[in-house]
């Protein structure tokens, strides 16, 4: 049983405390939304600073600089905060179209001593290459398999899972094709599969149904961003019953305004913990993953954010205070990601 890092395979028991969803280096420009009005547009093109940080916290996808994590020395320093707090492994689902950087991830892994696991495949349609419509499912699957088994684009650095595979709502044909290709690649390699669901409460269930029909391994499928997708606990339990991992990966996002879907009130960490404790009570402890999905400057400590160590430093003590014992914490931070990220 092994996981595959950017520096090669490691035994599952080497993974330790694992963050299953963090971007260390990413160009997230595809998510940029230029504001409508002139003065806001001025803020949109400023570098992140104390003067505009409040505005950026509220409108985090409308500042171009905020969407860019392009400095590997910053990535290294911020990742070390997680390591110094006890972390061992960090999973980075940045994939094609988001400026994935295998060699820089390998350098950050060497510089920090962290295990770094890299993603493969394609994010949402907005990040697809222009000729995606003409590509075959088989060609996409073969490309993902090559990333996992040979290495990415001649670097020799191999991806460690398939994802995050992007979907939007409404779900596009190209995105459906990529999901089917991803399942193909999973069947061929035994790699974990990670899905970024579009923002509709029932879409995760639809995606799971497609994966199941295509012969995917639901026990090693991770559904991301649960807390910004599903508010109804009946739907949550319906998804949990399928057996997929439920990833609460927006810890540290404490503002309720959610620019990608203003109709949905983003829960805070308190509500995230309530949902997790509810799922545990219903017998789903072994399916829960926790992370921060850091992909923005304002999430990093250098720009006033909580950083990659937020879960360990701020959330775990609160979970203990709410009654989670050592074994539960160990399951959430170590055993679950270990099971999720080993190859079958
Ligand atoms: Zn995502």
mmCIF file of C-alpha atoms and ligand atoms in Angstrom:
data_model
loop_
_atom_site.group_PDB
_atom_site.id
_atom_site.type_symbol
_atom_site.label_atom_id
_atom_site.label_comp_id
_atom_site.label_asym_id
_atom_site.label_seq_id
_atom_site.Cartn_x
_atom_site.Cartn_y
_atom_site.Cartn_z
ATOM 1 C CA UNK A 1 0.000 0.000 0.000
ATOM 2 C CA UNK A 2 1.650 3.213 -1.134
ATOM 3 C CA UNK A 3 0.896 6.829 -1.941
ATOM 4 C CA UNK A 4 2.719 8.595 -4.748
ATOM 5 C CA UNK A 5 4.444 11.895 -3.974
ATOM 6 C CA UNK A 6 6.314 14.223 -6.321
ATOM 7 C CA UNK A 7 9.539 12.650 -5.017
ATOM 8 C CA UNK A 8 8.323 9.087 -5.533
ATOM 9 C CA UNK A 9 6.196 6.467 -3.793
ATOM 10 C CA UNK A 10 6.001 6.315 0.006
ATOM 11 C CA UNK A 11 4.543 3.711 2.345
ATOM 12 C CA UNK A 12 1.078 4.633 3.584
ATOM 13 C CA UNK A 13 2.293 4.831 7.183
ATOM 14 C CA UNK A 14 4.742 7.590 6.185
ATOM 15 C CA UNK A 15 1.906 9.993 5.358
ATOM 16 C CA UNK A 16 1.111 11.185 8.883
ATOM 17 C CA UNK A 17 -1.086 14.250 9.332
ATOM 18 C CA UNK A 18 -2.301 15.086 5.826
ATOM 19 C CA UNK A 19 -4.004 18.087 4.261
ATOM 20 C CA UNK A 20 -5.979 16.552 1.376
ATOM 21 C CA UNK A 21 -6.688 19.742 -0.623
ATOM 22 C CA UNK A 22 -4.307 22.724 -0.771
ATOM 23 C CA UNK A 23 -2.881 24.647 -3.688
ATOM 24 C CA UNK A 24 0.774 25.605 -3.137
ATOM 25 C CA UNK A 25 1.367 27.095 -6.573
ATOM 26 C CA UNK A 26 -1.503 28.035 -8.866
ATOM 27 C CA UNK A 27 -2.530 30.611 -11.432
ATOM 28 C CA UNK A 28 -6.260 30.806 -10.762
ATOM 29 C CA UNK A 29 -6.881 33.579 -13.305
ATOM 30 C CA UNK A 30 -9.671 31.522 -14.906
ATOM 31 C CA UNK A 31 -11.831 32.361 -11.880
ATOM 32 C CA UNK A 32 -11.270 36.141 -12.181
ATOM 33 C CA UNK A 33 -14.471 38.180 -12.304
ATOM 34 C CA UNK A 34 -13.910 41.839 -13.213
ATOM 35 C CA UNK A 35 -16.216 44.058 -11.127
ATOM 36 C CA UNK A 36 -18.883 46.063 -12.953
ATOM 37 C CA UNK A 37 -18.024 49.521 -11.620
ATOM 38 C CA UNK A 38 -14.933 51.622 -12.301
ATOM 39 C CA UNK A 39 -13.747 52.154 -8.718
ATOM 40 C CA UNK A 40 -14.058 48.456 -7.899
ATOM 41 C CA UNK A 41 -12.234 47.687 -11.129
ATOM 42 C CA UNK A 42 -9.386 49.819 -9.807
ATOM 43 C CA UNK A 43 -9.212 47.548 -6.755
ATOM 44 C CA UNK A 44 -9.350 44.499 -9.005
ATOM 45 C CA UNK A 45 -5.955 45.201 -10.531
ATOM 46 C CA UNK A 46 -4.070 46.330 -7.397
ATOM 47 C CA UNK A 47 -1.582 44.065 -5.641
ATOM 48 C CA UNK A 48 -2.948 42.614 -2.394
ATOM 49 C CA UNK A 49 -2.168 45.024 0.471
ATOM 50 C CA UNK A 50 -3.473 46.098 3.881
ATOM 51 C CA UNK A 51 -5.434 48.907 2.201
ATOM 52 C CA UNK A 52 -7.502 46.569 0.026
ATOM 53 C CA UNK A 53 -7.473 43.398 2.155
ATOM 54 C CA UNK A 54 -10.963 43.919 3.577
ATOM 55 C CA UNK A 55 -12.400 44.361 0.094
ATOM 56 C CA UNK A 56 -10.469 41.317 -1.149
ATOM 57 C CA UNK A 57 -11.709 39.121 1.707
ATOM 58 C CA UNK A 58 -15.232 39.902 0.547
ATOM 59 C CA UNK A 59 -14.488 39.768 -3.216
ATOM 60 C CA UNK A 60 -11.641 37.262 -3.328
ATOM 61 C CA UNK A 61 -12.171 36.233 -6.949
ATOM 62 C CA UNK A 62 -12.245 39.847 -8.190
ATOM 63 C CA UNK A 63 -8.618 40.740 -7.518
ATOM 64 C CA UNK A 64 -6.231 39.305 -10.065
ATOM 65 C CA UNK A 65 -3.159 39.332 -7.812
ATOM 66 C CA UNK A 66 -5.105 37.467 -5.128
ATOM 67 C CA UNK A 67 -5.719 34.592 -7.594
ATOM 68 C CA UNK A 68 -2.021 34.020 -8.180
ATOM 69 C CA UNK A 69 0.266 31.908 -6.002
ATOM 70 C CA UNK A 70 3.349 32.024 -8.208
ATOM 71 C CA UNK A 71 6.279 32.324 -5.792
ATOM 72 C CA UNK A 72 7.764 28.997 -4.711
ATOM 73 C CA UNK A 73 9.694 30.575 -1.841
ATOM 74 C CA UNK A 74 6.419 31.879 -0.431
ATOM 75 C CA UNK A 75 4.918 28.404 -0.932
ATOM 76 C CA UNK A 76 7.843 26.867 0.938
ATOM 77 C CA UNK A 77 7.657 29.288 3.883
ATOM 78 C CA UNK A 78 3.880 28.976 4.215
ATOM 79 C CA UNK A 79 4.009 25.157 3.907
ATOM 80 C CA UNK A 80 6.607 25.049 6.686
ATOM 81 C CA UNK A 81 4.015 26.484 9.093
ATOM 82 C CA UNK A 82 1.976 23.305 8.528
ATOM 83 C CA UNK A 83 5.052 21.130 8.992
ATOM 84 C CA UNK A 84 6.092 22.956 12.161
ATOM 85 C CA UNK A 85 2.597 22.384 13.548
ATOM 86 C CA UNK A 86 2.987 18.617 13.044
ATOM 87 C CA UNK A 87 1.932 18.122 9.416
ATOM 88 C CA UNK A 88 3.628 15.583 7.158
ATOM 89 C CA UNK A 89 1.788 15.410 3.830
ATOM 90 C CA UNK A 90 0.110 17.995 1.650
ATOM 91 C CA UNK A 91 -2.040 17.144 -1.381
ATOM 92 C CA UNK A 92 -2.079 19.749 -4.167
ATOM 93 C CA UNK A 93 -4.892 19.192 -6.699
ATOM 94 C CA UNK A 94 -3.692 21.899 -9.123
ATOM 95 C CA UNK A 95 -3.897 20.293 -12.564
ATOM 96 C CA UNK A 96 -3.775 21.159 -16.273
ATOM 97 C CA UNK A 97 -4.892 24.688 -17.116
ATOM 98 C CA UNK A 98 -4.009 26.042 -13.648
ATOM 99 C CA UNK A 99 -0.228 26.325 -14.192
ATOM 100 C CA UNK A 100 0.586 23.084 -12.369
ATOM 101 C CA UNK A 101 4.349 23.029 -11.715
ATOM 102 C CA UNK A 102 5.740 19.526 -11.020
ATOM 103 C CA UNK A 103 9.390 20.602 -10.699
ATOM 104 C CA UNK A 104 8.632 23.463 -8.309
ATOM 105 C CA UNK A 105 6.474 21.134 -6.177
ATOM 106 C CA UNK A 106 9.417 18.724 -6.043
ATOM 107 C CA UNK A 107 11.707 21.572 -4.927
ATOM 108 C CA UNK A 108 9.229 22.645 -2.223
ATOM 109 C CA UNK A 109 9.004 19.011 -1.079
ATOM 110 C CA UNK A 110 12.799 18.788 -0.776
ATOM 111 C CA UNK A 111 13.111 22.201 0.887
ATOM 112 C CA UNK A 112 10.409 21.510 3.478
ATOM 113 C CA UNK A 113 10.715 17.761 3.983
ATOM 114 C CA UNK A 114 6.955 17.484 3.437
ATOM 115 C CA UNK A 115 5.397 14.776 1.293
ATOM 116 C CA UNK A 116 3.638 16.555 -1.577
ATOM 117 C CA UNK A 117 1.110 14.706 -3.714
ATOM 118 C CA UNK A 118 0.228 16.243 -7.098
ATOM 119 C CA UNK A 119 -2.991 16.083 -9.110
ATOM 120 C CA UNK A 120 -3.790 15.308 -12.758
ATOM 121 C CA UNK A 121 -6.580 15.768 -15.284
ATOM 122 C CA UNK A 122 -8.675 18.878 -15.881
ATOM 123 C CA UNK A 123 -10.469 21.424 -13.716
ATOM 124 C CA UNK A 124 -13.769 23.130 -14.755
ATOM 125 C CA UNK A 125 -14.670 23.952 -18.383
ATOM 126 C CA UNK A 126 -13.371 27.535 -18.035
ATOM 127 C CA UNK A 127 -9.883 26.065 -17.541
ATOM 128 C CA UNK A 128 -10.105 23.532 -20.382
ATOM 129 C CA UNK A 129 -7.886 23.964 -23.457
ATOM 130 C CA UNK A 130 -9.682 25.468 -26.490
ATOM 131 C CA UNK A 131 -9.703 22.145 -28.366
ATOM 132 C CA UNK A 132 -11.259 20.120 -25.543
ATOM 133 C CA UNK A 133 -14.440 19.606 -27.568
ATOM 134 C CA UNK A 134 -12.460 17.697 -30.209
ATOM 135 C CA UNK A 135 -10.554 15.459 -27.792
ATOM 136 C CA UNK A 136 -11.673 11.898 -27.240
ATOM 137 C CA UNK A 137 -12.413 10.358 -23.873
ATOM 138 C CA UNK A 138 -9.727 7.799 -24.562
ATOM 139 C CA UNK A 139 -7.057 10.419 -25.356
ATOM 140 C CA UNK A 140 -7.821 12.253 -22.102
ATOM 141 C CA UNK A 141 -7.680 9.002 -20.143
ATOM 142 C CA UNK A 142 -4.320 8.082 -21.678
ATOM 143 C CA UNK A 143 -2.914 11.502 -20.818
ATOM 144 C CA UNK A 144 -4.002 11.109 -17.163
ATOM 145 C CA UNK A 145 -2.562 7.590 -17.009
ATOM 146 C CA UNK A 146 0.761 8.903 -18.365
ATOM 147 C CA UNK A 147 0.830 11.628 -15.676
ATOM 148 C CA UNK A 148 0.375 8.915 -13.031
ATOM 149 C CA UNK A 149 2.726 6.294 -14.410
ATOM 150 C CA UNK A 150 5.408 8.071 -16.491
ATOM 151 C CA UNK A 151 5.383 11.659 -15.253
ATOM 152 C CA UNK A 152 4.044 15.044 -16.336
ATOM 153 C CA UNK A 153 5.257 16.559 -19.631
ATOM 154 C CA UNK A 154 8.732 15.041 -19.641
ATOM 155 C CA UNK A 155 9.600 16.096 -16.064
ATOM 156 C CA UNK A 156 9.543 12.539 -14.741
ATOM 157 C CA UNK A 157 7.484 13.832 -11.794
ATOM 158 C CA UNK A 158 4.428 11.644 -11.390
ATOM 159 C CA UNK A 159 0.972 12.691 -10.234
ATOM 160 C CA UNK A 160 -0.419 10.872 -7.191
ATOM 161 C CA UNK A 161 -4.149 11.019 -7.916
ATOM 162 C CA UNK A 162 -6.730 12.058 -10.497
ATOM 163 C CA UNK A 163 -8.164 15.495 -9.788
ATOM 164 C CA UNK A 164 -9.421 17.824 -8.909
ATOM 165 C CA UNK A 165 -11.687 16.991 -11.830
ATOM 166 C CA UNK A 166 -13.874 20.047 -12.354
ATOM 167 C CA UNK A 167 -17.598 20.245 -12.983
ATOM 168 C CA UNK A 168 -19.872 23.288 -13.070
ATOM 169 C CA UNK A 169 -23.619 23.748 -12.894
ATOM 170 C CA UNK A 170 -25.128 23.241 -15.383
ATOM 171 C CA UNK A 171 -22.767 20.355 -16.021
ATOM 172 C CA UNK A 172 -21.121 20.715 -19.473
ATOM 173 C CA UNK A 173 -20.610 17.949 -22.021
ATOM 174 C CA UNK A 174 -16.835 18.424 -21.992
ATOM 175 C CA UNK A 175 -16.793 18.115 -18.209
ATOM 176 C CA UNK A 176 -18.825 14.891 -18.398
ATOM 177 C CA UNK A 177 -16.328 13.540 -20.904
ATOM 178 C CA UNK A 178 -13.432 14.359 -18.576
ATOM 179 C CA UNK A 179 -15.174 12.634 -15.633
ATOM 180 C CA UNK A 180 -15.656 9.474 -17.724
ATOM 181 C CA UNK A 181 -12.001 9.649 -18.838
ATOM 182 C CA UNK A 182 -10.934 10.090 -15.203
ATOM 183 C CA UNK A 183 -12.862 6.961 -14.191
ATOM 184 C CA UNK A 184 -11.179 5.102 -17.036
ATOM 185 C CA UNK A 185 -7.788 6.191 -15.729
ATOM 186 C CA UNK A 186 -8.765 5.165 -12.205
ATOM 187 C CA UNK A 187 -9.749 1.677 -13.360
ATOM 188 C CA UNK A 188 -6.445 1.327 -15.158
ATOM 189 C CA UNK A 189 -4.149 2.651 -12.407
ATOM 190 C CA UNK A 190 -5.962 2.204 -9.084
ATOM 191 C CA UNK A 191 -5.387 5.912 -8.384
ATOM 192 C CA UNK A 192 -7.618 7.972 -6.085
ATOM 193 C CA UNK A 193 -10.192 10.200 -7.810
ATOM 194 C CA UNK A 194 -11.084 13.701 -6.604
ATOM 195 C CA UNK A 195 -14.108 15.625 -7.875
ATOM 196 C CA UNK A 196 -14.804 19.362 -7.685
ATOM 197 C CA UNK A 197 -18.619 19.545 -7.904
ATOM 198 C CA UNK A 198 -20.554 22.388 -9.523
ATOM 199 C CA UNK A 199 -22.572 24.556 -7.164
ATOM 200 C CA UNK A 200 -25.865 22.662 -7.044
ATOM 201 C CA UNK A 201 -26.984 20.613 -4.073
ATOM 202 C CA UNK A 202 -27.802 17.485 -6.082
ATOM 203 C CA UNK A 203 -24.950 17.569 -8.606
ATOM 204 C CA UNK A 204 -22.562 15.535 -6.387
ATOM 205 C CA UNK A 205 -25.124 12.707 -6.419
ATOM 206 C CA UNK A 206 -25.395 12.887 -10.212
ATOM 207 C CA UNK A 207 -21.612 12.754 -10.556
ATOM 208 C CA UNK A 208 -21.374 9.790 -8.184
ATOM 209 C CA UNK A 209 -23.989 7.997 -10.282
ATOM 210 C CA UNK A 210 -21.919 8.542 -13.440
ATOM 211 C CA UNK A 211 -18.764 7.287 -11.694
ATOM 212 C CA UNK A 212 -20.600 4.216 -10.397
ATOM 213 C CA UNK A 213 -22.033 3.392 -13.840
ATOM 214 C CA UNK A 214 -18.595 3.798 -15.452
ATOM 215 C CA UNK A 215 -17.112 1.300 -12.995
ATOM 216 C CA UNK A 216 -15.242 3.749 -10.763
ATOM 217 C CA UNK A 217 -14.201 2.989 -7.194
ATOM 218 C CA UNK A 218 -16.530 4.995 -4.937
ATOM 219 C CA UNK A 219 -14.577 3.938 -1.844
ATOM 220 C CA UNK A 220 -11.656 5.959 -3.224
ATOM 221 C CA UNK A 221 -13.582 8.853 -4.681
ATOM 222 C CA UNK A 222 -13.372 12.210 -2.915
ATOM 223 C CA UNK A 223 -16.158 14.772 -3.254
ATOM 224 C CA UNK A 224 -14.724 18.225 -2.520
ATOM 225 C CA UNK A 225 -16.230 21.436 -1.144
ATOM 226 C CA UNK A 226 -19.185 19.801 0.639
ATOM 227 C CA UNK A 227 -19.909 22.829 2.833
ATOM 228 C CA UNK A 228 -20.436 25.242 -0.080
ATOM 229 C CA UNK A 229 -22.537 22.760 -2.030
ATOM 230 C CA UNK A 230 -24.931 21.004 0.356
ATOM 231 C CA UNK A 231 -26.871 22.718 3.148
ATOM 232 C CA UNK A 232 -29.714 20.175 3.446
ATOM 233 C CA UNK A 233 -28.766 17.416 5.880
ATOM 234 C CA UNK A 234 -31.001 14.881 4.145
ATOM 235 C CA UNK A 235 -29.053 15.401 0.909
ATOM 236 C CA UNK A 236 -25.806 15.200 2.884
ATOM 237 C CA UNK A 237 -26.793 11.804 4.287
ATOM 238 C CA UNK A 238 -27.886 10.640 0.836
ATOM 239 C CA UNK A 239 -24.409 11.457 -0.498
ATOM 240 C CA UNK A 240 -22.713 9.897 2.541
ATOM 241 C CA UNK A 241 -24.648 6.663 1.899
ATOM 242 C CA UNK A 242 -22.874 6.284 -1.471
ATOM 243 C CA UNK A 243 -19.582 5.697 0.378
ATOM 244 C CA UNK A 244 -17.548 8.541 -1.176
ATOM 245 C CA UNK A 245 -15.272 10.738 0.917
ATOM 246 C CA UNK A 246 -16.911 13.975 2.026
ATOM 247 C CA UNK A 247 -14.315 16.708 1.979
ATOM 248 C CA UNK A 248 -14.838 19.785 4.154
ATOM 249 C CA UNK A 249 -12.060 21.768 2.595
ATOM 250 C CA UNK A 250 -12.853 25.433 3.107
ATOM 251 C CA UNK A 251 -11.770 25.742 6.741
ATOM 252 C CA UNK A 252 -10.598 29.272 7.384
ATOM 253 C CA UNK A 253 -13.131 30.844 5.022
ATOM 254 C CA UNK A 254 -14.986 32.757 7.710
ATOM 255 C CA UNK A 255 -16.882 35.274 5.562
ATOM 256 C CA UNK A 256 -20.482 34.308 4.802
ATOM 257 C CA UNK A 257 -20.546 36.148 1.450
ATOM 258 C CA UNK A 258 -19.517 33.698 -1.252
ATOM 259 C CA UNK A 259 -18.737 35.509 -4.527
ATOM 260 C CA UNK A 260 -18.986 32.363 -6.691
ATOM 261 C CA UNK A 261 -22.577 31.842 -5.518
ATOM 262 C CA UNK A 262 -23.953 34.883 -3.665
ATOM 263 C CA UNK A 263 -27.310 33.125 -3.122
ATOM 264 C CA UNK A 264 -25.565 30.592 -0.847
ATOM 265 C CA UNK A 265 -24.412 31.698 2.610
ATOM 266 C CA UNK A 266 -20.959 30.239 3.215
ATOM 267 C CA UNK A 267 -20.868 28.468 6.585
ATOM 268 C CA UNK A 268 -18.094 29.381 9.017
ATOM 269 C CA UNK A 269 -15.748 26.962 10.798
ATOM 270 C CA UNK A 270 -18.283 26.536 13.613
ATOM 271 C CA UNK A 271 -20.918 25.236 11.197
ATOM 272 C CA UNK A 272 -18.316 23.071 9.398
ATOM 273 C CA UNK A 273 -17.525 21.396 12.721
ATOM 274 C CA UNK A 274 -21.247 20.976 13.482
ATOM 275 C CA UNK A 275 -21.782 19.195 10.152
ATOM 276 C CA UNK A 276 -18.749 16.974 10.694
ATOM 277 C CA UNK A 277 -19.881 16.033 14.208
ATOM 278 C CA UNK A 278 -23.357 15.311 12.811
ATOM 279 C CA UNK A 279 -21.872 12.971 10.184
ATOM 280 C CA UNK A 280 -19.755 11.250 12.836
ATOM 281 C CA UNK A 281 -22.863 10.740 14.973
ATOM 282 C CA UNK A 282 -24.541 9.117 11.949
ATOM 283 C CA UNK A 283 -21.653 6.678 11.485
ATOM 284 C CA UNK A 284 -19.692 8.392 8.706
ATOM 285 C CA UNK A 285 -16.453 9.233 10.558
ATOM 286 C CA UNK A 286 -14.331 7.158 8.146
ATOM 287 C CA UNK A 287 -15.457 9.237 5.145
ATOM 288 C CA UNK A 288 -14.614 12.751 6.347
ATOM 289 C CA UNK A 289 -11.646 14.752 5.089
ATOM 290 C CA UNK A 290 -10.670 18.273 6.223
ATOM 291 C CA UNK A 291 -8.606 20.959 4.517
ATOM 292 C CA UNK A 292 -8.439 24.702 3.642
ATOM 293 C CA UNK A 293 -8.320 24.703 -0.188
ATOM 294 C CA UNK A 294 -5.886 27.609 -0.075
ATOM 295 C CA UNK A 295 -5.670 29.073 -3.594
ATOM 296 C CA UNK A 296 -5.591 32.800 -2.811
ATOM 297 C CA UNK A 297 -3.042 35.152 -1.354
ATOM 298 C CA UNK A 298 -5.459 36.396 1.315
ATOM 299 C CA UNK A 299 -5.499 32.879 2.818
ATOM 300 C CA UNK A 300 -1.744 32.943 3.451
ATOM 301 C CA UNK A 301 -0.299 34.358 6.695
ATOM 302 C CA UNK A 302 1.872 36.817 4.764
ATOM 303 C CA UNK A 303 -1.295 38.527 3.498
ATOM 304 C CA UNK A 304 -3.296 38.328 6.713
ATOM 305 C CA UNK A 305 -4.761 34.842 6.255
ATOM 306 C CA UNK A 306 -4.849 31.882 8.653
ATOM 307 C CA UNK A 307 -2.347 29.790 6.665
ATOM 308 C CA UNK A 308 -1.895 26.062 6.019
ATOM 309 C CA UNK A 309 -1.617 25.393 9.760
ATOM 310 C CA UNK A 310 -5.070 26.784 10.626
ATOM 311 C CA UNK A 311 -6.703 23.356 11.066
ATOM 312 C CA UNK A 312 -3.967 22.126 13.389
ATOM 313 C CA UNK A 313 -3.541 25.335 15.349
ATOM 314 C CA UNK A 314 -7.094 26.675 15.546
ATOM 315 C CA UNK A 315 -9.653 24.021 14.584
ATOM 316 C CA UNK A 316 -8.416 20.803 16.222
ATOM 317 C CA UNK A 317 -8.436 22.333 19.736
ATOM 318 C CA UNK A 318 -12.033 23.464 19.179
ATOM 319 C CA UNK A 319 -13.014 20.001 17.929
ATOM 320 C CA UNK A 320 -11.531 18.511 21.088
ATOM 321 C CA UNK A 321 -13.518 21.026 23.102
ATOM 322 C CA UNK A 322 -16.664 19.778 21.383
ATOM 323 C CA UNK A 323 -15.932 16.229 22.474
ATOM 324 C CA UNK A 324 -13.792 14.731 19.690
ATOM 325 C CA UNK A 325 -11.323 12.347 21.360
ATOM 326 C CA UNK A 326 -7.755 11.488 20.260
ATOM 327 C CA UNK A 327 -8.879 8.517 18.171
ATOM 328 C CA UNK A 328 -11.416 10.658 16.301
ATOM 329 C CA UNK A 329 -8.871 13.392 15.573
ATOM 330 C CA UNK A 330 -6.360 10.759 14.398
ATOM 331 C CA UNK A 331 -8.978 9.264 12.073
ATOM 332 C CA UNK A 332 -9.833 12.659 10.568
ATOM 333 C CA UNK A 333 -6.272 13.905 10.054
ATOM 334 C CA UNK A 334 -4.290 10.704 9.441
ATOM 335 C CA UNK A 335 -6.252 7.488 8.860
ATOM 336 C CA UNK A 336 -8.867 8.867 6.450
ATOM 337 C CA UNK A 337 -6.484 10.693 4.079
ATOM 338 C CA UNK A 338 -4.116 7.711 4.235
ATOM 339 C CA UNK A 339 -6.893 5.369 3.091
ATOM 340 C CA UNK A 340 -8.070 7.912 0.492
ATOM 341 C CA UNK A 341 -4.691 8.531 -1.157
ATOM 342 C CA UNK A 342 -3.126 5.065 -1.404
ATOM 343 C CA UNK A 343 -3.308 3.299 -4.727
ATOM 344 C CA UNK A 344 -5.553 0.250 -4.916
HETATM 345 ZN ZN1 LIG B 1 -12.147 22.740 -6.140
#
